[in-house]
PDB file of C-alpha atoms in Angstrom:
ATOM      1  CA  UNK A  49      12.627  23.098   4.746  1.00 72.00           C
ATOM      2  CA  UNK A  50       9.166  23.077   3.294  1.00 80.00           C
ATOM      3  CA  UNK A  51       7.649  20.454   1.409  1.00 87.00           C
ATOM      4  CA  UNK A  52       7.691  20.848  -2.482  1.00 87.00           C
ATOM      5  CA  UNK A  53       4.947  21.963  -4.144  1.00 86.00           C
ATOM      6  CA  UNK A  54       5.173  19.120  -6.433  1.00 91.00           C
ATOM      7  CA  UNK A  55       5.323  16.362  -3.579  1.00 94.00           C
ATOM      8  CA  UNK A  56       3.197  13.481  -4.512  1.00 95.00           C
ATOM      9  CA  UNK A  57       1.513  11.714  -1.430  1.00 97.00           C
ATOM     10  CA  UNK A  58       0.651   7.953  -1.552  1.00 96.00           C
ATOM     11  CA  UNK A  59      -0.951   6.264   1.311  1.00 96.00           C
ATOM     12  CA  UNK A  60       2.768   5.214   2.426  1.00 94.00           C
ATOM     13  CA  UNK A  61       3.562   8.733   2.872  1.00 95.00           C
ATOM     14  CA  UNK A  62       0.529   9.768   4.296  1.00 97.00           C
ATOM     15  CA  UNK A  63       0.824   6.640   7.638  1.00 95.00           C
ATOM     16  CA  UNK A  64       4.221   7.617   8.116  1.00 94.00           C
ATOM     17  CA  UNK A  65       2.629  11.127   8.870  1.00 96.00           C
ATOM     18  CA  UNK A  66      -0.235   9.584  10.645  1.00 96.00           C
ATOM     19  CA  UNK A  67       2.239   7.304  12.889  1.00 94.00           C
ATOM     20  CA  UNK A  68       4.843   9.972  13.299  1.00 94.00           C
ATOM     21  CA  UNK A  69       5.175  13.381  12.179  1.00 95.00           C
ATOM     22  CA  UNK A  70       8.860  13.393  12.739  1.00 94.00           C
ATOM     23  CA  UNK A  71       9.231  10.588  10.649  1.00 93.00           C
ATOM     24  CA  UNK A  72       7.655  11.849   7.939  1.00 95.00           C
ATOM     25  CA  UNK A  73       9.202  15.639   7.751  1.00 94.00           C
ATOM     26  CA  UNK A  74      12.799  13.086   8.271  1.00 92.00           C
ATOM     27  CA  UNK A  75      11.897  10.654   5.043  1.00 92.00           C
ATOM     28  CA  UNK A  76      10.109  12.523   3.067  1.00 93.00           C
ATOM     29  CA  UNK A  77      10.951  16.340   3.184  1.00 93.00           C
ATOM     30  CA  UNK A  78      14.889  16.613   4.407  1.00 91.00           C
ATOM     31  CA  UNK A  79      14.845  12.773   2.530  1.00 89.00           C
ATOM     32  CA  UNK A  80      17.559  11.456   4.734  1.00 87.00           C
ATOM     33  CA  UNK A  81      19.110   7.916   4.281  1.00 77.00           C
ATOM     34  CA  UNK A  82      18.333   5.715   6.976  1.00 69.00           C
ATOM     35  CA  UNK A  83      20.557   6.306   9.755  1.00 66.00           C
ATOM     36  CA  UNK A  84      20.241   3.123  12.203  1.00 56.00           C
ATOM     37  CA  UNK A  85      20.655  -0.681  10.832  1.00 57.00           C
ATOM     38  CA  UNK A  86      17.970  -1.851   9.043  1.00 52.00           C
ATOM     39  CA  UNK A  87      17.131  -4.648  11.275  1.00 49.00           C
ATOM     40  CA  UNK A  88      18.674  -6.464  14.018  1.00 48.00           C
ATOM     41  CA  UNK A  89      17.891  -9.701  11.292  1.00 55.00           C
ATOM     42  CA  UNK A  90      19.019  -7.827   8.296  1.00 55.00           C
ATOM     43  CA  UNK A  91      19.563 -10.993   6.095  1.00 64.00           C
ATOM     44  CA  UNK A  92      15.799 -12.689   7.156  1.00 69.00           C
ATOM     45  CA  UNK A  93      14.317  -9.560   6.442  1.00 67.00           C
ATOM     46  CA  UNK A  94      16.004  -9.186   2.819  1.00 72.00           C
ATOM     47  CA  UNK A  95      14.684 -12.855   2.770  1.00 75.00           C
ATOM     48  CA  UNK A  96      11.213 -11.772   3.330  1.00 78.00           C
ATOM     49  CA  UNK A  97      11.648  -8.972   1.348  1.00 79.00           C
ATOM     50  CA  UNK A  98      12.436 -10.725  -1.701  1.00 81.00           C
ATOM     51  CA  UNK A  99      10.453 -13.599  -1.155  1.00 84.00           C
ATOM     52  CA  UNK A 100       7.530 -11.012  -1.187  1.00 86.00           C
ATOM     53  CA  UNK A 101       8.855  -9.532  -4.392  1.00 86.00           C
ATOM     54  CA  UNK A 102       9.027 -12.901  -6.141  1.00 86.00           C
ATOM     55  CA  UNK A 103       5.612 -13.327  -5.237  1.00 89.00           C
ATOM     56  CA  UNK A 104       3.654 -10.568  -6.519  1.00 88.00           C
ATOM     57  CA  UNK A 105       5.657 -10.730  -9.148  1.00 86.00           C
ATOM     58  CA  UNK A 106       4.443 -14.463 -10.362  1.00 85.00           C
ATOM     59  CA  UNK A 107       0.628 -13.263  -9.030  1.00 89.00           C
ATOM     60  CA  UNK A 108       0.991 -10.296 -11.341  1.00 86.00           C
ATOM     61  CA  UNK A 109       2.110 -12.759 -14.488  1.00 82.00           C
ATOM     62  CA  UNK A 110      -0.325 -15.259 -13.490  1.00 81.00           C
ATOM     63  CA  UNK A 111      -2.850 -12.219 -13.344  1.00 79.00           C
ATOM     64  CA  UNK A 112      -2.393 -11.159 -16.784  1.00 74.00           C
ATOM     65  CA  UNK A 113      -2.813 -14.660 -18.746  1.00 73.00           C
ATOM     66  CA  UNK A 114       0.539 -16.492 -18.307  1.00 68.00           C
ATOM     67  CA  UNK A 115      -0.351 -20.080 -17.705  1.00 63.00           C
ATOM     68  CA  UNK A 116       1.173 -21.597 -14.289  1.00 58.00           C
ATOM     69  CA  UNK A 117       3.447 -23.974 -16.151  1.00 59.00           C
ATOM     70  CA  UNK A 118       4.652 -20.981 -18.584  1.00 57.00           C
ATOM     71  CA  UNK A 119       6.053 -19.447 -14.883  1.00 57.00           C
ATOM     72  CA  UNK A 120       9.131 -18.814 -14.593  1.00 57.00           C
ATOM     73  CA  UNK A 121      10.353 -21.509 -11.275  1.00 54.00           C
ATOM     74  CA  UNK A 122      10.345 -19.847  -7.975  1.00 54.00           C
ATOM     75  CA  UNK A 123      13.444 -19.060  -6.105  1.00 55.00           C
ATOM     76  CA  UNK A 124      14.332 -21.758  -3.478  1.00 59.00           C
ATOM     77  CA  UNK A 125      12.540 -20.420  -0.577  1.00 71.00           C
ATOM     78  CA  UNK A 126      10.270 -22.516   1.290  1.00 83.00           C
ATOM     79  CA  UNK A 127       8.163 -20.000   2.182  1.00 85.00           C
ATOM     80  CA  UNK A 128       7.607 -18.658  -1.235  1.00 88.00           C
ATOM     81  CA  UNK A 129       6.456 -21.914  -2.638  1.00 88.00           C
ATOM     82  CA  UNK A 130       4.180 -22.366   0.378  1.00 91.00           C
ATOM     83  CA  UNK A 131       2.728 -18.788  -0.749  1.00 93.00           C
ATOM     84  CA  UNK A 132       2.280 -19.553  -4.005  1.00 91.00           C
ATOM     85  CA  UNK A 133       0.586 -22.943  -3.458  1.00 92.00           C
ATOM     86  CA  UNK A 134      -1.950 -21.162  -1.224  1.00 95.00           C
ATOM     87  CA  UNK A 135      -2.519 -18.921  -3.977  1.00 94.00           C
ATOM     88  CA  UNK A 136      -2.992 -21.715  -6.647  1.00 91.00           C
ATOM     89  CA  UNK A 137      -5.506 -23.731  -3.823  1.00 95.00           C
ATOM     90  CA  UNK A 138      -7.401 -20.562  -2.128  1.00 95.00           C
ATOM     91  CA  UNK A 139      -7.180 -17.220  -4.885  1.00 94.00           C
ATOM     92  CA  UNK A 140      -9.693 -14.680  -3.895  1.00 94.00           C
ATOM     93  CA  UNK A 141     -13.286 -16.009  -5.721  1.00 91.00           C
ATOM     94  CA  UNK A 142     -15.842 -14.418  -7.656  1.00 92.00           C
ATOM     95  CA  UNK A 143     -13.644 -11.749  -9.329  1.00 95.00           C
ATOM     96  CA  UNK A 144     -14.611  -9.572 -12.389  1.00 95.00           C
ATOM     97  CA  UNK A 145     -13.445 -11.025 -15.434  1.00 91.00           C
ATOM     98  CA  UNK A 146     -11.931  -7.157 -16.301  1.00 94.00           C
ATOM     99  CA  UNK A 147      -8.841  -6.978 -14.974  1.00 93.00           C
ATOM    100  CA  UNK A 148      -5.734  -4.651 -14.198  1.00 94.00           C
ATOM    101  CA  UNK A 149      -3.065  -5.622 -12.641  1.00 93.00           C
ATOM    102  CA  UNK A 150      -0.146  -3.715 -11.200  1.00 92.00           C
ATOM    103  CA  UNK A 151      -2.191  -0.433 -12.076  1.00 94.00           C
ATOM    104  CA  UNK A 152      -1.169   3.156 -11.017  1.00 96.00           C
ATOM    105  CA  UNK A 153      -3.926   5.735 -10.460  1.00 97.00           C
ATOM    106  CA  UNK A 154      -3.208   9.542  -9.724  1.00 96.00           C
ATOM    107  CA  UNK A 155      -5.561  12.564  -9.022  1.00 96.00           C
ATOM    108  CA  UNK A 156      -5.182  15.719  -8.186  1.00 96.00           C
ATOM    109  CA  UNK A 157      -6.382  16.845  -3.966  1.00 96.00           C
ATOM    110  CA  UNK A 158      -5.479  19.585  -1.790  1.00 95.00           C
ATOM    111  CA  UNK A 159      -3.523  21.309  -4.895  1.00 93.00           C
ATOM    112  CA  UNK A 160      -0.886  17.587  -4.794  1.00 95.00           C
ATOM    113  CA  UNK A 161      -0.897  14.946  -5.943  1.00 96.00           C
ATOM    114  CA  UNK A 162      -2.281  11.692  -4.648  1.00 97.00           C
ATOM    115  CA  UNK A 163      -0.871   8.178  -6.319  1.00 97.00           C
ATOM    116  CA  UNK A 164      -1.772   4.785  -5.796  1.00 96.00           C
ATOM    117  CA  UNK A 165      -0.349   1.668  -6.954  1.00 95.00           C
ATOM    118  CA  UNK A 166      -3.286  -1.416  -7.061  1.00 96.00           C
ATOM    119  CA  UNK A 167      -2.058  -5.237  -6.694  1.00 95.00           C
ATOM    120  CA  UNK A 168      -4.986  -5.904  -8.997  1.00 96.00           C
ATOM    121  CA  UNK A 169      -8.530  -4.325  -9.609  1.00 97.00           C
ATOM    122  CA  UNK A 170     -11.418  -6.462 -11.056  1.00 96.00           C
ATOM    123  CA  UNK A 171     -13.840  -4.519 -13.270  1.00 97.00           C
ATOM    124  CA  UNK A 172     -17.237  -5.932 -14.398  1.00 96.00           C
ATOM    125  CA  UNK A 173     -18.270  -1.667 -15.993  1.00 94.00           C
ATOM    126  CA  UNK A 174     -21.833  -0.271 -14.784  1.00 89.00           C
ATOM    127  CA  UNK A 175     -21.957  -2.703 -12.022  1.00 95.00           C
ATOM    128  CA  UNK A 176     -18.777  -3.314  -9.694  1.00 97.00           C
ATOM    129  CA  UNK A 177     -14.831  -2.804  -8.956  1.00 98.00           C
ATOM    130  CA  UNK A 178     -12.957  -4.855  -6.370  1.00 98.00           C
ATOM    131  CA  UNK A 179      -9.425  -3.906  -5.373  1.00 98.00           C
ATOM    132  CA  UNK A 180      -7.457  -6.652  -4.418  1.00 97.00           C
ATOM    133  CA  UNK A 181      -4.274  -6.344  -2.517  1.00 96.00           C
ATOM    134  CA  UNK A 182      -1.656  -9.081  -1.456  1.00 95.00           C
ATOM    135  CA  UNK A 183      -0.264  -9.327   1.725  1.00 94.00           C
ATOM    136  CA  UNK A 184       3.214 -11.680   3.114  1.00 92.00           C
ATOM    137  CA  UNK A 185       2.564 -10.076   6.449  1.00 88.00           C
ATOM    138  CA  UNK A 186       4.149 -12.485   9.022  1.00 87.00           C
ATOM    139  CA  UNK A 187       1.005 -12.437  11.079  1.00 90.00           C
ATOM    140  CA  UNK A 188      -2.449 -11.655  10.214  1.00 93.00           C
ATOM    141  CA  UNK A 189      -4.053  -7.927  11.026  1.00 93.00           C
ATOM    142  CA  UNK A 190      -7.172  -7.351  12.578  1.00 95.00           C
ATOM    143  CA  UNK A 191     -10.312  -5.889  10.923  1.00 96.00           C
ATOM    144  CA  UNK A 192      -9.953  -2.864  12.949  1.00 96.00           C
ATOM    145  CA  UNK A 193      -6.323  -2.592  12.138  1.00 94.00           C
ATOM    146  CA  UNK A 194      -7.007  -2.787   8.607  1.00 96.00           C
ATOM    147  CA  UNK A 195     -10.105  -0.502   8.378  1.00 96.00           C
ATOM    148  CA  UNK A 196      -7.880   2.482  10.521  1.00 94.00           C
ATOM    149  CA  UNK A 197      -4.797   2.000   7.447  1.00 95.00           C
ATOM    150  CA  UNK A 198      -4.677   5.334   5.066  1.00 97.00           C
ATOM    151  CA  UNK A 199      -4.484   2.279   2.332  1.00 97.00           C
ATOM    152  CA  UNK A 200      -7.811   0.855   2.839  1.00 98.00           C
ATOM    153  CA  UNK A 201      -9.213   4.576   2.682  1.00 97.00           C
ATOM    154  CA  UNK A 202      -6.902   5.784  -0.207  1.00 98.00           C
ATOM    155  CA  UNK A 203      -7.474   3.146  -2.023  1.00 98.00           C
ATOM    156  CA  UNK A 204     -10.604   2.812  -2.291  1.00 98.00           C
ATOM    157  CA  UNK A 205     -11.139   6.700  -2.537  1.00 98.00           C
ATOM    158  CA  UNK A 206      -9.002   6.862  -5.317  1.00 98.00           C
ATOM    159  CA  UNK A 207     -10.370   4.423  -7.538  1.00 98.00           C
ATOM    160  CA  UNK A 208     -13.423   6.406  -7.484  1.00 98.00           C
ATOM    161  CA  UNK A 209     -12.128   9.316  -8.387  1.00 97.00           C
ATOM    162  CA  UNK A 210     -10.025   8.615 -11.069  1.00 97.00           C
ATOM    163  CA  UNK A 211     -10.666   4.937 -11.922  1.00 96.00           C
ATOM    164  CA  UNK A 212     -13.045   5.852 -14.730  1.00 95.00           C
ATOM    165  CA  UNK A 213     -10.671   4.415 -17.641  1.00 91.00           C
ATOM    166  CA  UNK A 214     -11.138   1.143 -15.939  1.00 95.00           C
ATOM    167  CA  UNK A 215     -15.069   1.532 -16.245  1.00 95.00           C
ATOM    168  CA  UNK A 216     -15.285   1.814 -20.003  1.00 94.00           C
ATOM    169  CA  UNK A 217     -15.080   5.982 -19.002  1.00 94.00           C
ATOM    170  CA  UNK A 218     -17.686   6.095 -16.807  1.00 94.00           C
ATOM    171  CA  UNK A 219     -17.645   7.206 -13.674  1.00 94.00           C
ATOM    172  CA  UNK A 220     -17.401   4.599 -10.457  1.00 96.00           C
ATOM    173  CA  UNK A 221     -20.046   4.738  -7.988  1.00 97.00           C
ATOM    174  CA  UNK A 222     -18.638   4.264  -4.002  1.00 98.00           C
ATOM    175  CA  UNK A 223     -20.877   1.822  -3.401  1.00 97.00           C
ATOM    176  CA  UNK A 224     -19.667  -0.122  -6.478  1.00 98.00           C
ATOM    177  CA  UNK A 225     -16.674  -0.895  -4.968  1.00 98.00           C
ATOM    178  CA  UNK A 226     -14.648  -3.345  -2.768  1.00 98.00           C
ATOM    179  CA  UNK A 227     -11.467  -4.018  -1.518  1.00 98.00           C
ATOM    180  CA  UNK A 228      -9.953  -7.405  -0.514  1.00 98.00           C
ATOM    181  CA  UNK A 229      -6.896  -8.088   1.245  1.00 98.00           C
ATOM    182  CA  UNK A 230      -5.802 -11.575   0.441  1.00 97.00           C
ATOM    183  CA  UNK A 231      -2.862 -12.713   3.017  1.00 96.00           C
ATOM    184  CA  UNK A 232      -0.200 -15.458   1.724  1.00 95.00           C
ATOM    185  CA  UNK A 233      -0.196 -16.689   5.148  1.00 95.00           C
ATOM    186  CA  UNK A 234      -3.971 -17.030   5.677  1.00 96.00           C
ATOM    187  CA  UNK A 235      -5.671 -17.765   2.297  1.00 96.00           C
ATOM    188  CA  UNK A 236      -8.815 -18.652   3.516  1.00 96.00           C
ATOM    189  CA  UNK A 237      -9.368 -15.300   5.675  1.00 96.00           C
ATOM    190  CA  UNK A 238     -10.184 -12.740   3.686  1.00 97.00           C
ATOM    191  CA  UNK A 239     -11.079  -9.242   4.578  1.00 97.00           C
ATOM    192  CA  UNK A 240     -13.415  -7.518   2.432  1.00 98.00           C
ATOM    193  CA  UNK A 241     -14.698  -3.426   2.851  1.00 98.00           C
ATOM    194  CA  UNK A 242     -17.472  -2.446   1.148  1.00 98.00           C
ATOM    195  CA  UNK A 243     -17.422   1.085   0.306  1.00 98.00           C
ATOM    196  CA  UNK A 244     -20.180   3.679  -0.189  1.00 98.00           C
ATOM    197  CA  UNK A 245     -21.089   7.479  -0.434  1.00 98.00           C
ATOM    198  CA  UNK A 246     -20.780   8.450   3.114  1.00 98.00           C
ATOM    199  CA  UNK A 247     -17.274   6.355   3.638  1.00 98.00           C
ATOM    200  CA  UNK A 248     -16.320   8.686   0.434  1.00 98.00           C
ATOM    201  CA  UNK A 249     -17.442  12.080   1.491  1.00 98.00           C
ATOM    202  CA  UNK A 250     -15.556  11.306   4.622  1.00 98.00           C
ATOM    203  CA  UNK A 251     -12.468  10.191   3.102  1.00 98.00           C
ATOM    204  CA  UNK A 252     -12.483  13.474   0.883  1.00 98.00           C
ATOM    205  CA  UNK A 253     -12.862  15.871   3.671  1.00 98.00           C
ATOM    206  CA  UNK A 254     -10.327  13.693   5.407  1.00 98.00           C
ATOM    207  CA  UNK A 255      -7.287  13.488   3.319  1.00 98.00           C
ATOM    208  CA  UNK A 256      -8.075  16.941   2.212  1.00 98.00           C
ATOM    209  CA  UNK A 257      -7.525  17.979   5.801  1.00 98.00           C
ATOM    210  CA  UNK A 258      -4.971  16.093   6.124  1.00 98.00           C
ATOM    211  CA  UNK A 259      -2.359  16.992   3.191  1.00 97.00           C
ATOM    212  CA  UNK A 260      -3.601  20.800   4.200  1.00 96.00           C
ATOM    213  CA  UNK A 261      -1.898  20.075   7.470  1.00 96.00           C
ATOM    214  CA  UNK A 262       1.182  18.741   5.707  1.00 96.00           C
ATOM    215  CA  UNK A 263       1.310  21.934   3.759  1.00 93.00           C
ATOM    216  CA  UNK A 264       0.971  24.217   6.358  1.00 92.00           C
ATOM    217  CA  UNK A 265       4.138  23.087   8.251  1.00 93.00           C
ATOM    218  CA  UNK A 266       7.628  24.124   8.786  1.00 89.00           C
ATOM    219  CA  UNK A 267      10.707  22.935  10.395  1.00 87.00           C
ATOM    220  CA  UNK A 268      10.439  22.233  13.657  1.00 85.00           C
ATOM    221  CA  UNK A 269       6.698  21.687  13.362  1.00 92.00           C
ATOM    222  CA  UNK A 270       6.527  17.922  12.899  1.00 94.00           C
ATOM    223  CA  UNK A 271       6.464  16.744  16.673  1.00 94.00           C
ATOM    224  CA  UNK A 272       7.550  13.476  17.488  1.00 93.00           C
ATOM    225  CA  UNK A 273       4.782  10.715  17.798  1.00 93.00           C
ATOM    226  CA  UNK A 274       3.456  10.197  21.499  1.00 92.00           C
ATOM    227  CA  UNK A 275       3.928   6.468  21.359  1.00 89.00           C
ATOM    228  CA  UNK A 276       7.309   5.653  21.869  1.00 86.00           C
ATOM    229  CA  UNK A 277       7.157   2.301  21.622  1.00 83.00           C
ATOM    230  CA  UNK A 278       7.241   2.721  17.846  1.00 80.00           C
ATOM    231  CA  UNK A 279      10.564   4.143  18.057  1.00 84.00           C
ATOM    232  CA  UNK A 280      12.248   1.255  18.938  1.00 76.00           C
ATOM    233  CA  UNK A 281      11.174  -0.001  15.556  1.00 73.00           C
ATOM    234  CA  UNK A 282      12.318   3.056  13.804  1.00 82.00           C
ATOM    235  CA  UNK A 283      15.423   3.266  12.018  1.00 80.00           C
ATOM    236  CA  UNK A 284      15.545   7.254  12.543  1.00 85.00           C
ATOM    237  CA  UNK A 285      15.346   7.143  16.363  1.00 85.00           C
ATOM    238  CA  UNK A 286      19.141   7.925  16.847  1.00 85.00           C
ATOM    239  CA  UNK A 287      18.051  11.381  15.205  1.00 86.00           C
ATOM    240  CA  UNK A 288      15.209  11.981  17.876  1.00 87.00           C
ATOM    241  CA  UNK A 289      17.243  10.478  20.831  1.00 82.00           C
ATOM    242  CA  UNK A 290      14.994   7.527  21.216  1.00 79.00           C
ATOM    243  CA  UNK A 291      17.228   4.414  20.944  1.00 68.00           C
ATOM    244  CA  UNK A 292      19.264   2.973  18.493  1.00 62.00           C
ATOM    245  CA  UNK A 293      16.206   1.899  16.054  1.00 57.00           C
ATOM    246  CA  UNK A 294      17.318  -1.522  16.141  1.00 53.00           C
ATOM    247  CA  UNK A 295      14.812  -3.718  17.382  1.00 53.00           C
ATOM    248  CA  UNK A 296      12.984  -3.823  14.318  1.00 45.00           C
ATOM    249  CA  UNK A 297      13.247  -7.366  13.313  1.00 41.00           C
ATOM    250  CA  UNK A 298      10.797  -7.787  10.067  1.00 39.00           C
ATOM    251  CA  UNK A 299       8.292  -4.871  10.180  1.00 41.00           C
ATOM    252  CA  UNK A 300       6.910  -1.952  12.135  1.00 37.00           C
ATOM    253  CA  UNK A 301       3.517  -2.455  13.206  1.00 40.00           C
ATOM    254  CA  UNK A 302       1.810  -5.982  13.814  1.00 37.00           C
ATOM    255  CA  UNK A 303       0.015  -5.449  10.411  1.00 38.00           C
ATOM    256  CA  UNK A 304       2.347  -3.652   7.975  1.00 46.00           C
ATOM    257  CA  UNK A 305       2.971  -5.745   5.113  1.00 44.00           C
ATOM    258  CA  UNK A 306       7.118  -6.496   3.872  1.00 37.00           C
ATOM    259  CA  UNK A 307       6.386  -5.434   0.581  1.00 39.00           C
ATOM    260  CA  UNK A 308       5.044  -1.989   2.434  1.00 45.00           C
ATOM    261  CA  UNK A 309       8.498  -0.445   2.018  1.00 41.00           C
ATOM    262  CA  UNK A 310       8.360  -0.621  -2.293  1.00 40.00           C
ATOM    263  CA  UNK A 311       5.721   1.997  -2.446  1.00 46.00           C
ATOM    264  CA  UNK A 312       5.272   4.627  -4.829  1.00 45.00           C
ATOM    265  CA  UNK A 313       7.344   7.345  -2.131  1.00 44.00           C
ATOM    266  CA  UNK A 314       9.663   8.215  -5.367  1.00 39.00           C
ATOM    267  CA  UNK A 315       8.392  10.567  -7.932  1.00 37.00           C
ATOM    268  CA  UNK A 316       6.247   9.020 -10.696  1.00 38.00           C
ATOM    269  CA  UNK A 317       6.308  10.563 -14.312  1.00 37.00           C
ATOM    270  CA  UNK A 318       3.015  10.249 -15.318  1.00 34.00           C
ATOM    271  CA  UNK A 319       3.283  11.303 -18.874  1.00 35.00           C
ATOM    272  CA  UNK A 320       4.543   7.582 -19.041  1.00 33.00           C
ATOM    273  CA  UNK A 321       1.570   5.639 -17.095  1.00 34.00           C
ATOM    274  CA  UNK A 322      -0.639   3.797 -19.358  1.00 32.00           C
ATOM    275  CA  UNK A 323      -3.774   1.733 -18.258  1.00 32.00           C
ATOM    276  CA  UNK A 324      -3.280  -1.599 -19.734  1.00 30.00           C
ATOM    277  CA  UNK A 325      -6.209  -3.993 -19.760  1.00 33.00           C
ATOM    278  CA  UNK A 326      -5.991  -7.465 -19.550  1.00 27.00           C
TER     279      UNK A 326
END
């Protein structure tokens, strides 16, 4: 099975390539259900997973105008409230007053598709664009973790390239913008990346490279990723004959957000996306 000319990557798509080949060609081109438990926690992890739900959705209505005591009342979840007080005490500062929240940016590379859905990006036009992304991560990801992601790269990449209706039309310079990661758990520690020309010629030969790669392939040429560790995280590891997949008890890698698994894998139709500003 080959992948469909009309595939649209997104940087989820592109890590589970990165991590594991075999994963990828499993979820993403023969789209099989997941064939080992989700977790060996299954109800904390739904916890988690809509606690982190609840909460970007009250950051994105807090984000576009809606005063805090308009808000709808948080579920009863402990941890939710604690995340949402550190986001009322310690919000990422000195933010552009321009701002779009929940925003979905395409562009065509390597004849596909490349789609990106931003937490929030702060515009001050002519002079500077952060992107700001929330994270309920569990525990808190190193720099170097975070700078080796395909999201820091695609993000940033992308707003550049087609991020121009956020700008007033103009064009965004690289080293106009920023990304953030703010983490629920950690307020206070931020992790910023500047951006700039050379990080963005790289990341253009790069994912260029890489979605060529993806194109080129066939069955039975995804291998399996070297580090089998993973696989006792992964719920497709009956399929390769590398455990039962259920270890995982929350998420995947020490750094990869809950909220990872709502990406934009399913198609988009972008006849409907609209930039809204706020």
């Amino acid at each position: 099975m080959k992948l469909p000319p009309d595939f649209q990557f997104s940087q989820g798509s592109l890590q589970a390539f990165v991590d594991c080949p075999r994963l990828f060609e499993l979820r993403y081109v023969e789209r099989l259900a997941w064939p080992a438990p989700e977790s060996a926690e299954p109800l904390e992890r739904e916890r988690l997973l809509v606690a982190g739900q609840a909460f970007h959705r009250k950051v994105l209505q807090h984000s576009v105008g809606v005063a805090p005591g308009a808000l709808a009342p948080p579920p009863i979840d402990d941890e939710l409230n604690r995340w949402w007080r550190n986001y009322q005490e310690a919000p990422p500062r000195d933010l552009p007053d321009r701002r779009y929240a929940e925003t979905v940016l395409s562009a065509p590379v390597a004849k596909h598709r490349l789609i990106a859905k931003y937490d929030l990006v702060a515009v001050e036009p002519g002079r500077r664009a952060v992107i700001v992304d929330w994270k309920t991560s569990q525990s808190r990801p190193s720099r170097t973790s975070l700078a080796a992601r395909l999201q820091t790269r695609v993000y940033a990449y992308l707003l550049v390239l087609a991020g121009h209706e956020l700008n007033l039309g103009q064009p965004l310079a690289p080293d106009t913008v920023e990304m953030v990661y703010w983490f629920a758990n950690f307020p206070t520690d931020l992790e910023r990346f500047a951006y700039d020309p050379a990080q963005h010629e790289a990341n253009a030969v790069y994912l260029v490279s890489l979605i060529e790669t993806i194109r080129g392939l066939r069955d039975g040429q995804y291998p399996k990723t070297d580090r089998e560790a993973r696989c006792g995280y992964c719920r497709y590891a009956p399929l390769c004959d590398r455990g039962t997949g259920a270890s995982q008890a929350g998420t995947e890698t020490e750094d990869q957000d809950i909220t990872d698994a709502i990406d934009l894998d399913l198609a988009i139709d972008f006849e409907q996306i609209a930039e809204i500003e706020y």
